[in-house]
Short mmCIF file of C-alpha atoms in Angstrom, two decimals:
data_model
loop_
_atom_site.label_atom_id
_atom_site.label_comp_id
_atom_site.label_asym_id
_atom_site.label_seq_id
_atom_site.Cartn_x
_atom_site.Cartn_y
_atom_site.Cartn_z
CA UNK A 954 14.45 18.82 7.08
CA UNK A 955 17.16 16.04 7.82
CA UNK A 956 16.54 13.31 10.05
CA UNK A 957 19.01 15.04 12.96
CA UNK A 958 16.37 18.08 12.56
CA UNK A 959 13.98 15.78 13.53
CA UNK A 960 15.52 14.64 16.88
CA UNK A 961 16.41 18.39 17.59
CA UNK A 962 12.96 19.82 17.41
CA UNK A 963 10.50 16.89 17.23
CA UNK A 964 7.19 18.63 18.59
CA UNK A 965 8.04 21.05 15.43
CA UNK A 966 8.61 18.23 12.61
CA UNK A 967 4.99 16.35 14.19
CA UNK A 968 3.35 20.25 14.33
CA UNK A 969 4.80 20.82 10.71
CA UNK A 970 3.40 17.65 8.73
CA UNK A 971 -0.06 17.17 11.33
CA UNK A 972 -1.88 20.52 10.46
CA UNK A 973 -1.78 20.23 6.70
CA UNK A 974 -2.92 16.65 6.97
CA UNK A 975 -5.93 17.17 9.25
CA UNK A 976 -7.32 20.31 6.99
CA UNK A 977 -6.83 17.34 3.99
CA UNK A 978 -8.56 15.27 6.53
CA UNK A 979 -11.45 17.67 6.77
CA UNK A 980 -11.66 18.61 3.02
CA UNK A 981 -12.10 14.43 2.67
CA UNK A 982 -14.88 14.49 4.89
CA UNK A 983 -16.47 17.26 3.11
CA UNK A 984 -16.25 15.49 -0.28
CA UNK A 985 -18.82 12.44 1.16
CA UNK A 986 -20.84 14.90 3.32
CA UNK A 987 -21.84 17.42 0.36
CA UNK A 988 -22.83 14.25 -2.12
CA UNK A 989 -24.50 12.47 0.95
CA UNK A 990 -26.45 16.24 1.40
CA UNK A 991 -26.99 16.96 -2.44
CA UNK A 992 -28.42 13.64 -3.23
CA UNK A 993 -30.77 13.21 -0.22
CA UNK A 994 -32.33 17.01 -1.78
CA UNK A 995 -32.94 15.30 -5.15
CA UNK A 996 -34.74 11.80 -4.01
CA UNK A 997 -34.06 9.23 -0.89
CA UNK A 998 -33.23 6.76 -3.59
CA UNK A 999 -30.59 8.16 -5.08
CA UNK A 1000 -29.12 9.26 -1.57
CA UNK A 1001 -29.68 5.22 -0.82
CA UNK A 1002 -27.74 3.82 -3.67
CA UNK A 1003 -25.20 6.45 -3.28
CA UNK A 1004 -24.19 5.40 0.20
CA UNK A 1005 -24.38 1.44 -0.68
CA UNK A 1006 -21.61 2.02 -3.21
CA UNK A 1007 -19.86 4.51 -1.33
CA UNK A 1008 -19.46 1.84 1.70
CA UNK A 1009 -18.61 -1.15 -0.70
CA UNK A 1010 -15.70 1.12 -2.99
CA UNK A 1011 -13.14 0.21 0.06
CA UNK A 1012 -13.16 -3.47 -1.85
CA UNK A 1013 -12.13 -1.49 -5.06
CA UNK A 1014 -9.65 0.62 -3.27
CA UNK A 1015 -7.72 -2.02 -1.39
CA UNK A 1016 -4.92 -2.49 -3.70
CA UNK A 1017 -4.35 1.49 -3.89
CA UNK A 1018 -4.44 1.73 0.01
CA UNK A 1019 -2.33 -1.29 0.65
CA UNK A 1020 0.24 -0.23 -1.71
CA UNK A 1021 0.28 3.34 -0.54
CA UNK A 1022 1.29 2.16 3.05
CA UNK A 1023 3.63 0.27 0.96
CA UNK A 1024 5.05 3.48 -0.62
CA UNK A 1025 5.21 5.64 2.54
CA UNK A 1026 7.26 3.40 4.34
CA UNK A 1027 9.97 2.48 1.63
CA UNK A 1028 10.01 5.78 0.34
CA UNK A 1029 10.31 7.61 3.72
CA UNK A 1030 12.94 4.90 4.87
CA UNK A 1031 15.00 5.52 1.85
CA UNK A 1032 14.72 9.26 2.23
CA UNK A 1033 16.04 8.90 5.58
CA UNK A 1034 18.73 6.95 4.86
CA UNK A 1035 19.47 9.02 2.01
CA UNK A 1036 18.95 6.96 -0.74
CA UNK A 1037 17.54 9.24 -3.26
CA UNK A 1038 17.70 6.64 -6.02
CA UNK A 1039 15.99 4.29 -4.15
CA UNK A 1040 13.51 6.75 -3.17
CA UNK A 1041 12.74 7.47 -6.61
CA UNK A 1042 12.66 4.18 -7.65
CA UNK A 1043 10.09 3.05 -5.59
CA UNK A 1044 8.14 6.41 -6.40
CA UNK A 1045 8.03 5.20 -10.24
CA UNK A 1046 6.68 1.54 -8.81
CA UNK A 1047 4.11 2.26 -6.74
CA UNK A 1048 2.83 4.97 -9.67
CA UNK A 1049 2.99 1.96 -12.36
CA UNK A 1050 1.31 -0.08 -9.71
CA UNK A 1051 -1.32 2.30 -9.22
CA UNK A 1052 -1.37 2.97 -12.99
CA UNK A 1053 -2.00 -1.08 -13.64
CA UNK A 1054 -4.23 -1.73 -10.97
CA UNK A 1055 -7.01 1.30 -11.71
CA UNK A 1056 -7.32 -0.01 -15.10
CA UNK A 1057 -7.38 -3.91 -13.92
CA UNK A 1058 -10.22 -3.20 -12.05
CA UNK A 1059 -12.05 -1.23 -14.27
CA UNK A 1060 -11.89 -3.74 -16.86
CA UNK A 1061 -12.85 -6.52 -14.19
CA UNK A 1062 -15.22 -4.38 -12.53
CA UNK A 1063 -17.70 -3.45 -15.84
CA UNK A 1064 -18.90 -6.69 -16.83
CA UNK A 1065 -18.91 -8.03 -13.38
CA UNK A 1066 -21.15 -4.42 -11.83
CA UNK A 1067 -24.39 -6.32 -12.11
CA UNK A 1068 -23.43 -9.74 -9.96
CA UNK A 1069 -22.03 -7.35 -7.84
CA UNK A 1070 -24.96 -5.14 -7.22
CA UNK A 1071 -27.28 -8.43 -6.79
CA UNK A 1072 -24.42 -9.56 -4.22
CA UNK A 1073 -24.93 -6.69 -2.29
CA UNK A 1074 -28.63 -7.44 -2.41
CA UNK A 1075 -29.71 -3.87 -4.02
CA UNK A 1076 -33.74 -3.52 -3.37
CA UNK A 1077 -35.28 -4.09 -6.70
CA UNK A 1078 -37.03 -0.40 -7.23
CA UNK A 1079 -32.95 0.99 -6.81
CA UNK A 1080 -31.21 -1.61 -8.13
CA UNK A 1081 -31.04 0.44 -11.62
CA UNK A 1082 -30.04 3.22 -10.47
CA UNK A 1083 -27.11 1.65 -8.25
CA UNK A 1084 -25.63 -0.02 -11.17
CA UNK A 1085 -25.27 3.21 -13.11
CA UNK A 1086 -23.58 4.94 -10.27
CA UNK A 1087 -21.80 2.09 -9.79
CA UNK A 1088 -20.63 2.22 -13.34
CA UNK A 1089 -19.82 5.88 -13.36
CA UNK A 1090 -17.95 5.02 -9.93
CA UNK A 1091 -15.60 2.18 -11.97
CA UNK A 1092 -14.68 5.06 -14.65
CA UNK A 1093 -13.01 6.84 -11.77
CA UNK A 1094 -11.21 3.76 -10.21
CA UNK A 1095 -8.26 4.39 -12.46
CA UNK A 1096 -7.60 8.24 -11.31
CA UNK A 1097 -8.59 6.98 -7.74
CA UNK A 1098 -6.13 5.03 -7.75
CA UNK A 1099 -3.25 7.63 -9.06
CA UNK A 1100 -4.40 10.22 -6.68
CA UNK A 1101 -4.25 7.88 -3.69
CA UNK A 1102 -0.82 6.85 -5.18
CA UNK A 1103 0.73 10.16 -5.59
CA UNK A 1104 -0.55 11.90 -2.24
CA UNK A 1105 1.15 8.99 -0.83
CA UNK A 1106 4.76 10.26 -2.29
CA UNK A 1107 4.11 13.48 -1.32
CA UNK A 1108 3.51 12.42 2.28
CA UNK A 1109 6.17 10.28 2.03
CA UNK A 1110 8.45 12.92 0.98
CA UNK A 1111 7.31 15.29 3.70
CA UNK A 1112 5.85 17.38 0.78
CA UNK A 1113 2.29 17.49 2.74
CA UNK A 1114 1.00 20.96 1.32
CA UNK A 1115 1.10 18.98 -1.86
CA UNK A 1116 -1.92 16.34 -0.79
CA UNK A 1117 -3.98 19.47 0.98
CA UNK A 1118 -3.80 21.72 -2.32
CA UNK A 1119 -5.08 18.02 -3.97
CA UNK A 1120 -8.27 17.64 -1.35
CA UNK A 1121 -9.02 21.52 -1.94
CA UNK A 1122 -9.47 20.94 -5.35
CA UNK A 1123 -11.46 18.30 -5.70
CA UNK A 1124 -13.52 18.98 -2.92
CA UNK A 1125 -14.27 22.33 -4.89
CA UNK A 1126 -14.40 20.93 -8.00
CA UNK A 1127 -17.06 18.22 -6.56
CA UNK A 1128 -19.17 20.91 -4.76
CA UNK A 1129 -19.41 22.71 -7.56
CA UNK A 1130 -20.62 20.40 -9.86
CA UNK A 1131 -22.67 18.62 -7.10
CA UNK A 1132 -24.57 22.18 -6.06
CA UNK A 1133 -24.53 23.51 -10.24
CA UNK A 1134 -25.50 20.03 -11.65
CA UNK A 1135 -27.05 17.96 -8.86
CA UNK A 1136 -29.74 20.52 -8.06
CA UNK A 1137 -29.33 23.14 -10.92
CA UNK A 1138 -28.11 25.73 -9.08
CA UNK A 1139 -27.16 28.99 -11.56
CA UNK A 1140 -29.10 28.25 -14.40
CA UNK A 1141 -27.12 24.98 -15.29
CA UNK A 1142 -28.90 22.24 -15.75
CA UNK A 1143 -30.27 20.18 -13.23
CA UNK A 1144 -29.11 16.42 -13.79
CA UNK A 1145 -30.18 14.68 -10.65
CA UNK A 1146 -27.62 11.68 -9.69
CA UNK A 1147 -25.48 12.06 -13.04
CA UNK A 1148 -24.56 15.31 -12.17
CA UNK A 1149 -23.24 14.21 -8.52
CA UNK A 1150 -21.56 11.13 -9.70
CA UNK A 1151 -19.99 12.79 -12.79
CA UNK A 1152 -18.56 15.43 -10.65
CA UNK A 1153 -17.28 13.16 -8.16
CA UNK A 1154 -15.58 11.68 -11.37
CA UNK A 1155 -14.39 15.05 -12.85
CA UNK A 1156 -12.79 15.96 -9.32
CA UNK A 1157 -10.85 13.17 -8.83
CA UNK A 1158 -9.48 13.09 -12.57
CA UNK A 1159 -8.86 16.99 -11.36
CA UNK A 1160 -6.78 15.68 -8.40
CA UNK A 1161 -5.07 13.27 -10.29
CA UNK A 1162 -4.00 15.76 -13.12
CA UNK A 1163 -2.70 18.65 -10.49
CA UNK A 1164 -0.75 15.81 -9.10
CA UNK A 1165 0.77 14.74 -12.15
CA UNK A 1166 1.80 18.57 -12.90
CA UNK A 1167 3.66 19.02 -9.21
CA UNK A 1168 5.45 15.77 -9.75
CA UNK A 1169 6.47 16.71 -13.24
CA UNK A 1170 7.44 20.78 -12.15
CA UNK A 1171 9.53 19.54 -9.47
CA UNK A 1172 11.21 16.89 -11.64
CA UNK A 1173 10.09 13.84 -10.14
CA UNK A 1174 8.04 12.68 -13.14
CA UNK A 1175 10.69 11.33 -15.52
CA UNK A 1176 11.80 7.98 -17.00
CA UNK A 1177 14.52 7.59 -14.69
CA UNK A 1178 12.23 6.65 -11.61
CA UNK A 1179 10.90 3.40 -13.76
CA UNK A 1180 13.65 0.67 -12.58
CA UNK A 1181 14.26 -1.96 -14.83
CA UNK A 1182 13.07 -5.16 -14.20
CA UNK A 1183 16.46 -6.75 -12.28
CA UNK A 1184 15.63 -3.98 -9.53
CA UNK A 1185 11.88 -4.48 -9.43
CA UNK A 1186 12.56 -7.90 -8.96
CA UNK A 1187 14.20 -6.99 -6.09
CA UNK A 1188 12.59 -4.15 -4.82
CA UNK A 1189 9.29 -5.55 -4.78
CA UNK A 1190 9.05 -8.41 -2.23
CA UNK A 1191 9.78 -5.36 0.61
CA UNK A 1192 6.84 -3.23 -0.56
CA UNK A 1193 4.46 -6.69 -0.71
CA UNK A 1194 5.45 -7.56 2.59
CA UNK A 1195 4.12 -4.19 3.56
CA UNK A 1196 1.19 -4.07 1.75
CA UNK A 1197 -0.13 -7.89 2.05
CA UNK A 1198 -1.40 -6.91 6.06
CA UNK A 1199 -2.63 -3.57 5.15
CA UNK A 1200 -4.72 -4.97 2.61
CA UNK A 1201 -6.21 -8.14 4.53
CA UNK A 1202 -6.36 -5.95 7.59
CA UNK A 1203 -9.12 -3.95 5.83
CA UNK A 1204 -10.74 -6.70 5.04
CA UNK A 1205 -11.30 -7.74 8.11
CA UNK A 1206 -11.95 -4.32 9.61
CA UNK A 1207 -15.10 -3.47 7.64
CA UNK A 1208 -15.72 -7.20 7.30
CA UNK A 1209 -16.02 -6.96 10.78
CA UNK A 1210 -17.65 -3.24 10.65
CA UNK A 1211 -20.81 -5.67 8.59
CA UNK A 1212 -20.90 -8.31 11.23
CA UNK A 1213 -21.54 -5.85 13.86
CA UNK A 1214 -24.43 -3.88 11.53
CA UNK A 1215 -26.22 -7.37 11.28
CA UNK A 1216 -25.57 -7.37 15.22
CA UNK A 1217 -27.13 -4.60 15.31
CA UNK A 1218 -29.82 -4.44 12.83
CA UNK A 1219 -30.66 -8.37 14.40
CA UNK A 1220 -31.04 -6.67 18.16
CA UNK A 1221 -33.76 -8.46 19.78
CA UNK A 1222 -35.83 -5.04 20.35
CA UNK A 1223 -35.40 -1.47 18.77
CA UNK A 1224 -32.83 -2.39 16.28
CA UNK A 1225 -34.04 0.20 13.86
CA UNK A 1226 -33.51 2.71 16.30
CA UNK A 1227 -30.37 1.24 17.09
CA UNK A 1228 -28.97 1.37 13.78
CA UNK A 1229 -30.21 4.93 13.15
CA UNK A 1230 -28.58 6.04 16.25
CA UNK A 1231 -25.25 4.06 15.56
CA UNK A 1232 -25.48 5.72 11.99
CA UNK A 1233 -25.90 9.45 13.64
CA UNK A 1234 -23.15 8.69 16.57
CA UNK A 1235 -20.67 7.76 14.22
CA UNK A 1236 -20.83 10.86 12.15
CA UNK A 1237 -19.75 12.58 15.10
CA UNK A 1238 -17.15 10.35 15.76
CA UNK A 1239 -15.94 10.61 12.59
CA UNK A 1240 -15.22 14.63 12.86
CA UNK A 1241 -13.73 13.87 16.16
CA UNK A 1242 -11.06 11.75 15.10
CA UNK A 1243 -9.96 13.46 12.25
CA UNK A 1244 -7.14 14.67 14.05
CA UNK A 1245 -6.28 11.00 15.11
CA UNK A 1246 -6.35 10.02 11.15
CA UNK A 1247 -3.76 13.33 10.66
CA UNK A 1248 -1.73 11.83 13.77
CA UNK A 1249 -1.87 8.73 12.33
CA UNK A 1250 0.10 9.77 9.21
CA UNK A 1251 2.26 11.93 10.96
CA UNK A 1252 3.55 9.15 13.09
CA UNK A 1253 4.18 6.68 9.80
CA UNK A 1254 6.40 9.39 8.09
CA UNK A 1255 8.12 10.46 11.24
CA UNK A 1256 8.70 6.78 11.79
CA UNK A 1257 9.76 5.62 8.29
CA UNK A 1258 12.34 8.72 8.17
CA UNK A 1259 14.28 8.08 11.69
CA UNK A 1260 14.19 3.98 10.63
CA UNK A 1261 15.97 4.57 7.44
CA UNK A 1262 18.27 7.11 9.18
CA UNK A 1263 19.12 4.38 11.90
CA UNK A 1264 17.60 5.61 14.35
CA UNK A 1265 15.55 2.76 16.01
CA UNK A 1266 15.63 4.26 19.34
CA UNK A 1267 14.51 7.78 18.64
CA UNK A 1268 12.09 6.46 15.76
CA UNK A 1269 10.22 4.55 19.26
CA UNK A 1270 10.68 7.83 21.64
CA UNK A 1271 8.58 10.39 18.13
CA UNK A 1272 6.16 7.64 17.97
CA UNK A 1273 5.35 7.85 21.92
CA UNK A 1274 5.60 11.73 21.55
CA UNK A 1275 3.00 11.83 19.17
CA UNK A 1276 0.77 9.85 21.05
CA UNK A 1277 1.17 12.04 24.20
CA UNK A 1278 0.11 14.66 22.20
CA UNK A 1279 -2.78 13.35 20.26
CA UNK A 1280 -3.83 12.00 24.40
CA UNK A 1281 -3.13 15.23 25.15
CA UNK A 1282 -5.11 17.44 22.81
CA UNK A 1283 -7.88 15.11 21.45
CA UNK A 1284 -8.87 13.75 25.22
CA UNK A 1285 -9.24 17.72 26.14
CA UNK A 1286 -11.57 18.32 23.16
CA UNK A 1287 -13.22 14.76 24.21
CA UNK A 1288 -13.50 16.06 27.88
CA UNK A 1289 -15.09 19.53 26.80
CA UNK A 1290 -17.80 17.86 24.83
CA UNK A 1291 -18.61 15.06 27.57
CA UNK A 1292 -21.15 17.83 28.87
CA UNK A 1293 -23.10 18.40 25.64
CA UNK A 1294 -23.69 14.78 24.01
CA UNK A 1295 -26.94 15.14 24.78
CA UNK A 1296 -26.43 18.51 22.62
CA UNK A 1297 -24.98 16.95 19.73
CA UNK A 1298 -27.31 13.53 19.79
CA UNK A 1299 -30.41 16.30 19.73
CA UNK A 1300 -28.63 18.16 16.56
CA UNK A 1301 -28.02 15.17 14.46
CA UNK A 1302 -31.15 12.84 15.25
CA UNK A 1303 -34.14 15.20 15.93
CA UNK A 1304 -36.36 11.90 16.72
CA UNK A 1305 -36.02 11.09 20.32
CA UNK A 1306 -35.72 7.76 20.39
CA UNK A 1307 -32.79 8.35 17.99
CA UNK A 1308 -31.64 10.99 19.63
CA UNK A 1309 -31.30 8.89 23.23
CA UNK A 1310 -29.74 5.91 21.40
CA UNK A 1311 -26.93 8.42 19.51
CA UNK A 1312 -26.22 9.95 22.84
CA UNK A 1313 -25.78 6.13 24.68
CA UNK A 1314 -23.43 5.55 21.35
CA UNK A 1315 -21.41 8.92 21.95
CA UNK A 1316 -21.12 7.96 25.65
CA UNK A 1317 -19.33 4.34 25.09
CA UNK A 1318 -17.25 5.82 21.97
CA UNK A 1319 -16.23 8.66 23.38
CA UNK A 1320 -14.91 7.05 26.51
CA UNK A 1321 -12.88 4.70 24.35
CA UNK A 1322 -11.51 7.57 22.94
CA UNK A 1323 -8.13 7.13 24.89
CA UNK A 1324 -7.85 3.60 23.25
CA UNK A 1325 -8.92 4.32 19.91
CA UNK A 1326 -6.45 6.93 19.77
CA UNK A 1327 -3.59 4.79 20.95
CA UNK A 1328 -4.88 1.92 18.32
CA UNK A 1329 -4.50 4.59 15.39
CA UNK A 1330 -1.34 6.37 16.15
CA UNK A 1331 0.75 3.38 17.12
CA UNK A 1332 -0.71 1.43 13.62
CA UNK A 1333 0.90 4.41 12.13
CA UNK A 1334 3.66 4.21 13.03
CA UNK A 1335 4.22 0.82 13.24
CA UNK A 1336 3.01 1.09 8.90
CA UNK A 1337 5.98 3.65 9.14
CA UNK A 1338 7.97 0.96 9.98
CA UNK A 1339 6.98 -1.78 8.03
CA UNK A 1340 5.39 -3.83 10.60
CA UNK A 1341 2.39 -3.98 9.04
CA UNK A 1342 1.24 -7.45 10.61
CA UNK A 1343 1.30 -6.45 14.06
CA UNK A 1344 -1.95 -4.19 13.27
CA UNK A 1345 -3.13 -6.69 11.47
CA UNK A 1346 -2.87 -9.40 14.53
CA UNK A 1347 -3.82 -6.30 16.84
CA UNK A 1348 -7.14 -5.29 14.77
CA UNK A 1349 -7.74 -8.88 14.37
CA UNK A 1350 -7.96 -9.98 18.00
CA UNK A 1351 -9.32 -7.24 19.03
CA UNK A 1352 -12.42 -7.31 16.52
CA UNK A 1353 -12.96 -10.58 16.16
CA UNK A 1354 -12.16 -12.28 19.44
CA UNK A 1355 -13.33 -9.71 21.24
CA UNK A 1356 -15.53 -7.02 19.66
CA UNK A 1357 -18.07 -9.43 17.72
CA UNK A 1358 -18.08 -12.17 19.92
CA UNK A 1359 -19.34 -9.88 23.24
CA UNK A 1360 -21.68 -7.68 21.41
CA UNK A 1361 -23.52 -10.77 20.11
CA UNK A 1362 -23.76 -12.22 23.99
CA UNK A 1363 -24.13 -8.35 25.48
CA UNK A 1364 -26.57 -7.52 22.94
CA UNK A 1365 -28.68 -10.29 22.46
CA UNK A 1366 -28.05 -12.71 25.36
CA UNK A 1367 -27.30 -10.89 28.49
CA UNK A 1368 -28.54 -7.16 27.44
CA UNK A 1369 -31.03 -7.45 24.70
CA UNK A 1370 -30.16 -3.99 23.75
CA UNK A 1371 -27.78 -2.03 21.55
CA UNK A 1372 -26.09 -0.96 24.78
CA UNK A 1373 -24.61 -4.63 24.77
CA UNK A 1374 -23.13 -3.47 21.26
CA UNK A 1375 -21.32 0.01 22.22
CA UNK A 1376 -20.04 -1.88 25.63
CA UNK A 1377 -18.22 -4.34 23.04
CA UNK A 1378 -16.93 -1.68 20.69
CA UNK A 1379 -15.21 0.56 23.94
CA UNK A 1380 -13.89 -3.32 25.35
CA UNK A 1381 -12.52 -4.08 21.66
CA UNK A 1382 -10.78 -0.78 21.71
CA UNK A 1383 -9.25 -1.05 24.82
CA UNK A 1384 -7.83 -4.42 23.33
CA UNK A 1385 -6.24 -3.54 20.40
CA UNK A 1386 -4.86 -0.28 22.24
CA UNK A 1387 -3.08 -3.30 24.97
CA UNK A 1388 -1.85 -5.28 22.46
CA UNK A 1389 -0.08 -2.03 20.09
CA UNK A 1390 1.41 -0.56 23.36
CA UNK A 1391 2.74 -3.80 24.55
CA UNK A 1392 4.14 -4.51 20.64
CA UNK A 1393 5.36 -0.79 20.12
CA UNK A 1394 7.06 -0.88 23.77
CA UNK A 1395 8.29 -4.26 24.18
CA UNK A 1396 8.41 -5.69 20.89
CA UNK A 1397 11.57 -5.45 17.87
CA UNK A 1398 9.22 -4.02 15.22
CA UNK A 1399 12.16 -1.76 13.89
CA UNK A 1400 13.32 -5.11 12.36
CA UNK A 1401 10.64 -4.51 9.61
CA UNK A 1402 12.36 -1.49 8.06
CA UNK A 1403 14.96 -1.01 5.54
CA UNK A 1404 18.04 1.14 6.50
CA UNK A 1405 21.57 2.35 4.68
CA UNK A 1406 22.91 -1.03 5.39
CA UNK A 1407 19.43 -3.43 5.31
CA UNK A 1408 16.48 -2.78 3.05
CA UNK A 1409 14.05 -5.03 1.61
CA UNK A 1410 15.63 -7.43 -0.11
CA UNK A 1411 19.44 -7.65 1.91
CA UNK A 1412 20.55 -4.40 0.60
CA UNK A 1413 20.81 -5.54 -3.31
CA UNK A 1414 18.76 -2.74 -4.44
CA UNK A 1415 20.07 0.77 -4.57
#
């Protein structure tokens, strides 16, 4: 599909590259919910240390997500302006990127695992069993890291079936070896938390293999793609520009995410039951905005392909499109399921004091719903784009000024209840969304993107 197909049947081109993505969206959420399942059947502990490394291996993936944003836009922007060579170039970067950085922090990461586990102040009776999955967990850092790399070239390349065969895989390939060797299922042997983490590891080297073999089938995967250095020299300044905000940006998102926990779990009355219900709310919220996450990546290929066509105009009008539809669609399903979050709280948290705190969570989330869907498709495609610092300013502000700040004075001043805390997380939503519409609308973020005539480095590199 050519950029001028895109412009002649946009709600097509969005329909054509969202569905594939939110089934790979689904199959991801799977992956954590079966291990999160299997290891709470063998022991609480095991399900405990599982989930503390789980939430901390975003600091190990940063580099691999930053660069991938990195690697959409530049790739999709060079597609569209039909710079194959250029496209392939930056394909063979971000892979020896990827390649270096998995192994960097593998070899960092092993003789550093136990500081890090007493950083993360690991209870004393897990704190042995943490540091082994942890260790298992560092093994699969370097196909992490090539699986997260190539799915982004596929995306980038519109080639989305290719990322949705991936998740199927290893989300089988994990199940499997979570159900046969977690809890000895079929006469296999039952190995407890090695046979969850080793299948989590045996997946993902799965995923990164089958990726390998479409890239190399199709003819992708050959020493042509790796530039020499006089081009990477040039090259590379665009995709750091990218990838410098996307990688600070998480840091201060789930640095941010911790601040409000202690918030929380600090709440001058019923902050166990607050954090219980916050943890129960959010896994609905989670399945709810999987289509947001698959509109989200839509919107940054869409983007990235119109930009490098030049096409600044229409690449504004598909990003607004695709956030009438996602306000379109996901506000309906939010609308239908106003009626039964009592329903759902009662499903997920069978205690009733959870149960009422999860449902005054779902209430204050769900109405931000609007916001947080404007937030996450305009950040998409404004990472299409390039423009990569205007979500970091726009997270930012509306986290830190705004979120953290009020639901320290709602929830402990003014409140003294987690109430305090959702009311700042649907006002710190409604922030960010201002500040992305007002910078998508009114601002020149198409300057960020490369084009036939200006890439990343004043059109020197082919």
């Amino acid at each position: 599909m050519q950029p001028t197909d895109l412009t002649r049947n946009p709600a097509r081109a969005i329909w054509s590259l969202s569905w594939p993505q939110l089934l790979m969206m689904l199959f991801n959420f799977l992956i954590g919910f079966v291990d999160v399942w299997v290891a709470g059947k063998i022991d609480h502990r095991v399900q405990a240390s599982l989930g503390i490394i789980t939430q901390s291996l975003f600091l190990f993936l940063i580099i691999a997500t930053a660069v991938a944003g990195g690697a959409v836009a530049a790739i999709s922007q060079s597609l569209g302006a039909q710079r194959t060579l250029r496209a392939e170039r930056y394909t063979g970067l971000c892979l020896s990127i990827a390649a270096a950085s998995g192994l960097v922090f593998l070899a960092i990461g092993l003789p550093l695992r136990d500081l890090f586990v007493l950083a993360l102040q690991v209870p004393q009776d897990i704190k042995p069993l943490t540091e082994y999955v942890l260790q298992v967990f560092l093994y699969t850092l370097p196909p992490y890291y090539m699986m997260i790399m190539q799915n982004a070239v596929f995306r980038a390349r519109r080639q989305v079936m290719v990322p949705l065969y991936t998740m199927i895989l290893v989300t089988l390939v994990n199940t499997l070896g979570d159900l046969a060797l977690g809890l000895g299922l079929w006469g296999l042997p039952k190995l407890g938390v090695q046979g969850i983490v080793w299948s989590t590891f045996s997946s993902i080297t799965m995923g990164a293999l089958f990726g390998f073999v479409v890239l190399r089938l199709d003819g992708s995967l050959r020493k042509e793609i790796f530039a020499p250095w006089r081009w990477v020299r040039c090259a590379f300044p665009y995709l750091f520009r990218v990838a410098w905000p996307a990688g600070l940006m998480q840091i201060v998102w789930h640095a941010g995410y911790l601040v409000l926990f202690s918030i929380t779990a600090s709440l001058p009355q019923n902050s166990v039951i607050a954090l219980a219900g916050m943890a129960a709310g959010a896994r609905v919220e989670s399945l709810l905005f999987l289509p947001a996450f698959a509109l989200n990546l839509t919107a940054s290929i869409l983007v990235g392909h119109l930009l490098g066509a030049g096409q600044p105009v229409e690449a504004r009008r598909m990003g607004l499109r695709i956030l009438g539809i996602g306000l379109a669609g996901i506000g309906l399903l939010a609308a239908l399921l106003w009626p039964f979050l009592g329903d759902i709280a009662a499903f997920i948290a069978p205690k009733a004091e959870v149960q009422a705190e999860a449902q005054n969570y779902l209430v204050y989330n769900v109405l931000a719903i609007p916001f947080t869907l404007t937030t996450m498709i305009l950040a998409g495609a404004l990472a299409g784009a390039g423009a990569t610092v205007y979500n970091l300013l726009g997270m930012g502000l509306g986290t830190w000024v705004v979120r953290l700040p009020l639901a320290y004075v709602l929830g402990h001043v003014i409140l003294g209840s987690a109430t305090g805390v959702w009311i700042s997380m649907l006002a710190s939503q409604a922030c960010q969304a201002v500040i992305l519409f007002y910078i998508f609308t009114r601002k020149d973020w198409q300057r960020f993107a490369m084009s036939r005539t200006r890439n990343g480095n004043n059109g020197t590199h082919r």
